[in-house]
Amino acid sequence: MGDMVPIECPQIHSNGTISSTVYAPFHCADTNTPLQLPYGLDAMLQCVWSLDEGMYNMISNSLDMKASYTCRVPMSKEASIYFPLTFSFWGQVKSTHIHLMTHWNFLFHAMDGFFLGGSVYPLRDHWVAAEKGSVLLIHGPVRWFAAHTFESTLQDAWLHNANAGTVPNSNAETAKQGPLPPRPIIAPPDNANVKPVKEADLPTVSKLLSAIPRSSFIFYVFASIGASFAISTLVYYAYLKPKLLLEKKRQ
């Protein structure tokens, strides 16, 4: 528990293509340390990505659905077997720059020192504009779940910051704060152009039918009856009648 697990990522070429055989620990530009996860400990993670030509082109290709940036994580300390960890990008490619969401969730399932799987995905936050040669601050919570469930691996623990080089605060500072309060429900301001949905406002079959003009409703009913009659007639003359005539001749 708490051991730092490195994330290894494929080599990126200057045109944005990705190597399928060469992997190395991914380094954060702000600390010049590998991007690591504290095994079994919930944490807040941040890592500055330097957008050189290769990284910028790779992200652009990913946003255009032309590439997938899949890194890997060892399944255990001793194992030489890895599971894939794909970084999903959400944004837009412009002519001179890209817009990107930089708030990500890092979710993992583990049991008895083994990784069972994980996922990294972006959440809607604030668009960040970036161009070649700039940097991006990737940040978000790391959460661990027990085995194949969504039960926390640390039932009685609060938020842990496991590595001062990767996570902004130390464990000691976090422990002094005590358990985190429940997350508040974000409500729109009073003057927002959003109205709460009431049960009476929800659509029902009767409401949907009443919304259709009477003339249109009658037209659709007769059109349905006519279509059914036409199909029945076609089946009779194209299939049933020839079959009956053939059987009659045989008799």
mmCIF file of C-alpha atoms in Angstrom:
data_model
loop_
_atom_site.group_PDB
_atom_site.id
_atom_site.type_symbol
_atom_site.label_atom_id
_atom_site.label_comp_id
_atom_site.label_asym_id
_atom_site.label_seq_id
_atom_site.Cartn_x
_atom_site.Cartn_y
_atom_site.Cartn_z
ATOM 1 C CA MET A 1 0.000 0.000 0.000
ATOM 2 C CA GLY A 2 1.393 3.378 -0.990
ATOM 3 C CA ASP A 3 4.150 2.097 -3.277
ATOM 4 C CA MET A 4 4.612 4.330 -6.291
ATOM 5 C CA VAL A 5 3.666 2.654 -9.566
ATOM 6 C CA PRO A 6 5.141 4.142 -12.764
ATOM 7 C CA ILE A 7 3.125 4.694 -15.916
ATOM 8 C CA GLU A 8 5.034 3.762 -19.053
ATOM 9 C CA CYS A 9 4.038 5.357 -22.338
ATOM 10 C CA PRO A 10 5.031 4.657 -25.952
ATOM 11 C CA GLN A 11 7.605 6.699 -27.801
ATOM 12 C CA ILE A 12 6.065 9.504 -29.856
ATOM 13 C CA HIS A 13 7.610 10.506 -33.175
ATOM 14 C CA SER A 14 7.727 14.099 -34.396
ATOM 15 C CA ASN A 15 4.790 13.562 -36.771
ATOM 16 C CA GLY A 16 2.613 12.316 -33.913
ATOM 17 C CA THR A 17 2.780 8.606 -34.720
ATOM 18 C CA ILE A 18 3.242 6.229 -31.804
ATOM 19 C CA SER A 19 5.708 3.366 -31.408
ATOM 20 C CA SER A 20 4.177 -0.007 -30.609
ATOM 21 C CA THR A 21 7.344 -1.487 -29.124
ATOM 22 C CA VAL A 22 9.317 1.240 -27.313
ATOM 23 C CA TYR A 23 7.956 2.243 -23.881
ATOM 24 C CA ALA A 24 9.465 4.463 -21.194
ATOM 25 C CA PRO A 25 8.255 6.143 -17.977
ATOM 26 C CA PHE A 26 6.337 9.320 -18.748
ATOM 27 C CA HIS A 27 8.028 12.369 -17.162
ATOM 28 C CA CYS A 28 6.225 15.416 -15.810
ATOM 29 C CA ALA A 29 7.850 18.632 -17.002
ATOM 30 C CA ASP A 30 7.278 20.516 -13.745
ATOM 31 C CA THR A 31 9.146 18.050 -11.517
ATOM 32 C CA ASN A 32 11.171 16.090 -14.092
ATOM 33 C CA THR A 33 9.994 12.954 -12.301
ATOM 34 C CA PRO A 34 8.085 9.988 -13.716
ATOM 35 C CA LEU A 35 4.304 10.068 -13.644
ATOM 36 C CA GLN A 36 3.495 7.644 -10.817
ATOM 37 C CA LEU A 37 0.460 6.369 -8.920
ATOM 38 C CA PRO A 38 0.353 5.666 -5.165
ATOM 39 C CA TYR A 39 -0.866 2.069 -5.078
ATOM 40 C CA GLY A 40 -4.112 1.752 -3.132
ATOM 41 C CA LEU A 41 -4.150 5.355 -1.927
ATOM 42 C CA ASP A 42 -6.612 7.965 -3.118
ATOM 43 C CA ALA A 43 -4.770 11.107 -4.157
ATOM 44 C CA MET A 44 -4.905 14.301 -6.170
ATOM 45 C CA LEU A 45 -2.541 14.032 -9.093
ATOM 46 C CA GLN A 46 -1.064 16.747 -11.238
ATOM 47 C CA CYS A 47 1.494 16.586 -14.018
ATOM 48 C CA VAL A 48 2.693 19.236 -16.464
ATOM 49 C CA TRP A 49 2.935 18.001 -20.038
ATOM 50 C CA SER A 50 5.372 19.714 -22.387
ATOM 51 C CA LEU A 51 3.878 19.979 -25.868
ATOM 52 C CA ASP A 52 6.793 19.461 -28.187
ATOM 53 C CA GLU A 53 6.036 18.822 -31.844
ATOM 54 C CA GLY A 54 5.475 15.089 -31.387
ATOM 55 C CA MET A 55 3.180 15.401 -28.362
ATOM 56 C CA TYR A 56 1.187 18.218 -29.958
ATOM 57 C CA ASN A 57 0.678 16.265 -33.182
ATOM 58 C CA MET A 58 -0.245 13.104 -31.261
ATOM 59 C CA ILE A 59 -2.924 14.932 -29.238
ATOM 60 C CA SER A 60 -4.245 16.542 -32.429
ATOM 61 C CA ASN A 61 -4.474 13.117 -34.077
ATOM 62 C CA SER A 62 -6.259 11.723 -31.022
ATOM 63 C CA LEU A 63 -8.795 14.558 -31.066
ATOM 64 C CA ASP A 64 -9.436 13.795 -34.757
ATOM 65 C CA MET A 65 -9.922 10.096 -33.881
ATOM 66 C CA LYS A 66 -6.856 9.150 -35.934
ATOM 67 C CA ALA A 67 -4.767 7.790 -33.062
ATOM 68 C CA SER A 68 -4.999 6.406 -29.550
ATOM 69 C CA TYR A 69 -2.478 7.149 -26.808
ATOM 70 C CA THR A 70 -2.313 3.886 -24.870
ATOM 71 C CA CYS A 71 0.234 3.623 -22.081
ATOM 72 C CA ARG A 72 0.740 0.652 -19.773
ATOM 73 C CA VAL A 73 0.957 -0.173 -16.062
ATOM 74 C CA PRO A 74 2.602 -3.277 -14.534
ATOM 75 C CA MET A 75 0.025 -5.608 -12.998
ATOM 76 C CA SER A 76 2.201 -6.096 -9.897
ATOM 77 C CA LYS A 77 5.667 -5.355 -8.517
ATOM 78 C CA GLU A 78 7.249 -8.549 -9.801
ATOM 79 C CA ALA A 79 5.179 -9.115 -12.919
ATOM 80 C CA SER A 80 6.425 -8.323 -16.389
ATOM 81 C CA ILE A 81 2.823 -8.331 -17.591
ATOM 82 C CA TYR A 82 1.130 -4.993 -18.202
ATOM 83 C CA PHE A 83 -2.412 -3.812 -18.658
ATOM 84 C CA PRO A 84 -3.247 -1.032 -21.133
ATOM 85 C CA LEU A 85 -4.142 2.424 -19.873
ATOM 86 C CA THR A 86 -5.547 4.651 -22.602
ATOM 87 C CA PHE A 87 -5.521 8.417 -22.164
ATOM 88 C CA SER A 88 -8.654 9.845 -23.752
ATOM 89 C CA PHE A 89 -8.529 13.417 -25.016
ATOM 90 C CA TRP A 90 -11.492 15.771 -25.269
ATOM 91 C CA GLY A 91 -11.121 18.973 -27.216
ATOM 92 C CA GLN A 92 -10.965 20.652 -30.600
ATOM 93 C CA VAL A 93 -8.228 21.112 -33.170
ATOM 94 C CA LYS A 94 -7.863 24.636 -34.552
ATOM 95 C CA SER A 95 -5.601 25.850 -37.325
ATOM 96 C CA THR A 96 -2.979 27.297 -34.962
ATOM 97 C CA HIS A 97 -3.739 25.647 -31.605
ATOM 98 C CA ILE A 98 -5.840 23.081 -29.786
ATOM 99 C CA HIS A 99 -8.515 23.374 -27.109
ATOM 100 C CA LEU A 100 -8.354 20.665 -24.458
ATOM 101 C CA MET A 101 -10.015 19.584 -21.225
ATOM 102 C CA THR A 102 -7.259 18.976 -18.677
ATOM 103 C CA HIS A 103 -9.259 17.677 -15.689
ATOM 104 C CA TRP A 104 -9.111 13.875 -15.702
ATOM 105 C CA ASN A 105 -10.290 11.050 -13.471
ATOM 106 C CA PHE A 106 -7.845 8.221 -12.756
ATOM 107 C CA LEU A 107 -9.771 5.118 -11.639
ATOM 108 C CA PHE A 108 -8.238 1.736 -10.799
ATOM 109 C CA HIS A 109 -9.325 -1.669 -9.510
ATOM 110 C CA ALA A 110 -6.840 -3.662 -7.430
ATOM 111 C CA MET A 111 -6.656 -6.673 -5.120
ATOM 112 C CA ASP A 112 -3.842 -8.229 -3.067
ATOM 113 C CA GLY A 113 -1.131 -6.173 -4.721
ATOM 114 C CA PHE A 114 -2.400 -6.741 -8.258
ATOM 115 C CA PHE A 115 -3.948 -4.328 -10.715
ATOM 116 C CA LEU A 116 -7.155 -5.652 -12.229
ATOM 117 C CA GLY A 117 -7.725 -2.727 -14.569
ATOM 118 C CA GLY A 118 -8.049 1.004 -14.816
ATOM 119 C CA SER A 119 -9.304 3.934 -16.822
ATOM 120 C CA VAL A 120 -8.353 7.558 -17.417
ATOM 121 C CA TYR A 121 -10.943 9.908 -18.870
ATOM 122 C CA PRO A 122 -11.467 13.682 -19.102
ATOM 123 C CA LEU A 123 -14.286 15.605 -17.456
ATOM 124 C CA ARG A 124 -15.859 18.835 -18.569
ATOM 125 C CA ASP A 125 -14.045 21.677 -16.842
ATOM 126 C CA HIS A 126 -12.550 24.653 -18.669
ATOM 127 C CA TRP A 127 -11.134 24.657 -22.168
ATOM 128 C CA VAL A 128 -7.381 25.214 -22.186
ATOM 129 C CA ALA A 129 -5.823 26.613 -25.356
ATOM 130 C CA ALA A 130 -2.385 25.223 -26.177
ATOM 131 C CA GLU A 131 0.030 25.458 -29.079
ATOM 132 C CA LYS A 132 3.304 23.798 -29.999
ATOM 133 C CA GLY A 133 5.966 24.538 -27.408
ATOM 134 C CA SER A 134 3.495 25.344 -24.614
ATOM 135 C CA VAL A 135 2.635 23.252 -21.549
ATOM 136 C CA LEU A 136 -0.540 21.676 -20.133
ATOM 137 C CA LEU A 137 -1.328 21.001 -16.480
ATOM 138 C CA ILE A 138 -3.106 17.646 -16.322
ATOM 139 C CA HIS A 139 -4.809 17.194 -12.960
ATOM 140 C CA GLY A 140 -7.493 15.171 -11.229
ATOM 141 C CA PRO A 141 -8.307 12.630 -8.518
ATOM 142 C CA VAL A 142 -6.871 9.125 -8.302
ATOM 143 C CA ARG A 143 -9.396 6.626 -6.920
ATOM 144 C CA TRP A 144 -8.959 2.966 -6.062
ATOM 145 C CA PHE A 145 -11.635 0.285 -5.879
ATOM 146 C CA ALA A 146 -11.515 -3.179 -4.340
ATOM 147 C CA ALA A 147 -11.443 -6.052 -6.840
ATOM 148 C CA HIS A 148 -14.369 -5.957 -9.274
ATOM 149 C CA THR A 149 -16.502 -3.665 -7.129
ATOM 150 C CA PHE A 150 -16.867 0.069 -6.666
ATOM 151 C CA GLU A 151 -16.068 -0.214 -2.958
ATOM 152 C CA SER A 152 -13.139 1.930 -1.858
ATOM 153 C CA THR A 153 -9.925 0.120 -0.971
ATOM 154 C CA LEU A 154 -9.631 2.458 2.055
ATOM 155 C CA GLN A 155 -13.030 2.438 3.712
ATOM 156 C CA ASP A 156 -12.158 4.727 6.632
ATOM 157 C CA ALA A 157 -9.594 6.935 4.937
ATOM 158 C CA TRP A 158 -9.983 10.385 3.507
ATOM 159 C CA LEU A 159 -8.058 11.973 0.667
ATOM 160 C CA HIS A 160 -4.384 10.962 0.672
ATOM 161 C CA ASN A 161 -1.622 12.850 -1.064
ATOM 162 C CA ALA A 162 1.072 10.305 -1.591
ATOM 163 C CA ASN A 163 4.015 11.977 -3.292
ATOM 164 C CA ALA A 164 5.004 15.597 -2.751
ATOM 165 C CA GLY A 165 6.844 15.581 -6.081
ATOM 166 C CA THR A 166 3.720 14.589 -7.960
ATOM 167 C CA VAL A 167 0.962 15.769 -5.637
ATOM 168 C CA PRO A 168 0.938 19.352 -4.372
ATOM 169 C CA ASN A 169 0.367 18.668 -0.640
ATOM 170 C CA SER A 170 1.992 16.170 1.697
ATOM 171 C CA ASN A 171 0.252 13.448 3.680
ATOM 172 C CA ALA A 172 0.883 15.252 6.952
ATOM 173 C CA GLU A 173 -0.789 18.448 5.800
ATOM 174 C CA THR A 174 -3.769 16.515 4.489
ATOM 175 C CA ALA A 175 -4.121 14.500 7.697
ATOM 176 C CA LYS A 176 -4.414 17.694 9.755
ATOM 177 C CA GLN A 177 -7.448 18.703 7.736
ATOM 178 C CA GLY A 178 -9.405 15.639 8.806
ATOM 179 C CA PRO A 179 -12.003 13.896 6.689
ATOM 180 C CA LEU A 180 -13.260 15.827 3.738
ATOM 181 C CA PRO A 181 -16.805 17.213 4.033
ATOM 182 C CA PRO A 182 -19.448 15.867 1.672
ATOM 183 C CA ARG A 183 -19.185 17.325 -1.785
ATOM 184 C CA PRO A 184 -21.801 20.068 -2.256
ATOM 185 C CA ILE A 185 -24.366 19.802 -4.983
ATOM 186 C CA ILE A 186 -23.632 22.473 -7.540
ATOM 187 C CA ALA A 187 -26.824 24.406 -8.189
ATOM 188 C CA PRO A 188 -27.327 27.055 -10.870
ATOM 189 C CA PRO A 189 -27.648 30.681 -9.746
ATOM 190 C CA ASP A 190 -31.107 32.124 -9.286
ATOM 191 C CA ASN A 191 -30.915 34.136 -12.484
ATOM 192 C CA ALA A 192 -29.692 31.219 -14.569
ATOM 193 C CA ASN A 193 -31.700 30.206 -17.582
ATOM 194 C CA VAL A 194 -32.348 26.787 -16.061
ATOM 195 C CA LYS A 195 -35.576 25.578 -14.484
ATOM 196 C CA PRO A 196 -35.908 22.461 -12.311
ATOM 197 C CA VAL A 197 -37.925 19.664 -13.851
ATOM 198 C CA LYS A 198 -41.102 18.784 -11.996
ATOM 199 C CA GLU A 199 -42.816 15.429 -12.139
ATOM 200 C CA ALA A 200 -45.901 17.075 -13.616
ATOM 201 C CA ASP A 201 -43.766 18.398 -16.475
ATOM 202 C CA LEU A 202 -42.444 14.989 -17.493
ATOM 203 C CA PRO A 203 -43.833 13.658 -20.779
ATOM 204 C CA THR A 204 -46.454 10.902 -20.726
ATOM 205 C CA VAL A 205 -48.154 8.976 -23.509
ATOM 206 C CA SER A 206 -51.377 10.944 -23.110
ATOM 207 C CA LYS A 207 -49.495 14.259 -23.209
ATOM 208 C CA LEU A 208 -47.588 13.232 -26.307
ATOM 209 C CA LEU A 209 -50.788 12.133 -28.055
ATOM 210 C CA SER A 210 -52.627 15.291 -27.050
ATOM 211 C CA ALA A 211 -49.810 17.365 -28.539
ATOM 212 C CA ILE A 212 -50.538 15.903 -31.994
ATOM 213 C CA PRO A 213 -53.156 17.876 -33.978
ATOM 214 C CA ARG A 214 -56.448 16.002 -34.299
ATOM 215 C CA SER A 215 -56.416 16.134 -38.096
ATOM 216 C CA SER A 216 -52.878 14.741 -38.209
ATOM 217 C CA PHE A 217 -53.789 11.998 -35.742
ATOM 218 C CA ILE A 218 -56.782 10.901 -37.867
ATOM 219 C CA PHE A 219 -54.625 10.980 -40.995
ATOM 220 C CA TYR A 220 -51.976 8.751 -39.407
ATOM 221 C CA VAL A 221 -54.622 6.276 -38.197
ATOM 222 C CA PHE A 222 -56.177 5.892 -41.648
ATOM 223 C CA ALA A 223 -52.754 5.831 -43.282
ATOM 224 C CA SER A 224 -51.735 2.966 -40.989
ATOM 225 C CA ILE A 225 -54.936 1.050 -41.780
ATOM 226 C CA GLY A 226 -54.444 1.621 -45.507
ATOM 227 C CA ALA A 227 -50.831 0.503 -45.369
ATOM 228 C CA SER A 228 -51.792 -2.667 -43.490
ATOM 229 C CA PHE A 229 -54.510 -3.453 -46.061
ATOM 230 C CA ALA A 230 -52.120 -2.855 -48.955
ATOM 231 C CA ILE A 231 -49.500 -5.165 -47.467
ATOM 232 C CA SER A 232 -52.101 -7.883 -46.829
ATOM 233 C CA THR A 233 -53.365 -7.620 -50.418
ATOM 234 C CA LEU A 234 -49.836 -7.797 -51.797
ATOM 235 C CA VAL A 235 -49.058 -10.907 -49.749
ATOM 236 C CA TYR A 236 -52.282 -12.573 -50.900
ATOM 237 C CA TYR A 237 -51.813 -11.960 -54.627
ATOM 238 C CA ALA A 238 -48.055 -12.474 -54.673
ATOM 239 C CA TYR A 239 -47.826 -15.565 -52.492
ATOM 240 C CA LEU A 240 -51.053 -17.119 -51.208
ATOM 241 C CA LYS A 241 -53.183 -17.049 -54.378
ATOM 242 C CA PRO A 242 -50.527 -18.638 -56.675
ATOM 243 C CA LYS A 243 -49.944 -21.302 -54.047
ATOM 244 C CA LEU A 244 -53.672 -22.087 -53.789
ATOM 245 C CA LEU A 245 -54.011 -22.288 -57.591
ATOM 246 C CA LEU A 246 -51.017 -24.633 -57.800
ATOM 247 C CA GLU A 247 -52.474 -26.951 -55.157
ATOM 248 C CA LYS A 248 -55.851 -26.913 -56.954
ATOM 249 C CA LYS A 249 -54.233 -28.017 -60.242
ATOM 250 C CA ARG A 250 -52.450 -30.870 -58.488
ATOM 251 C CA GLN A 251 -55.789 -32.137 -57.193
#
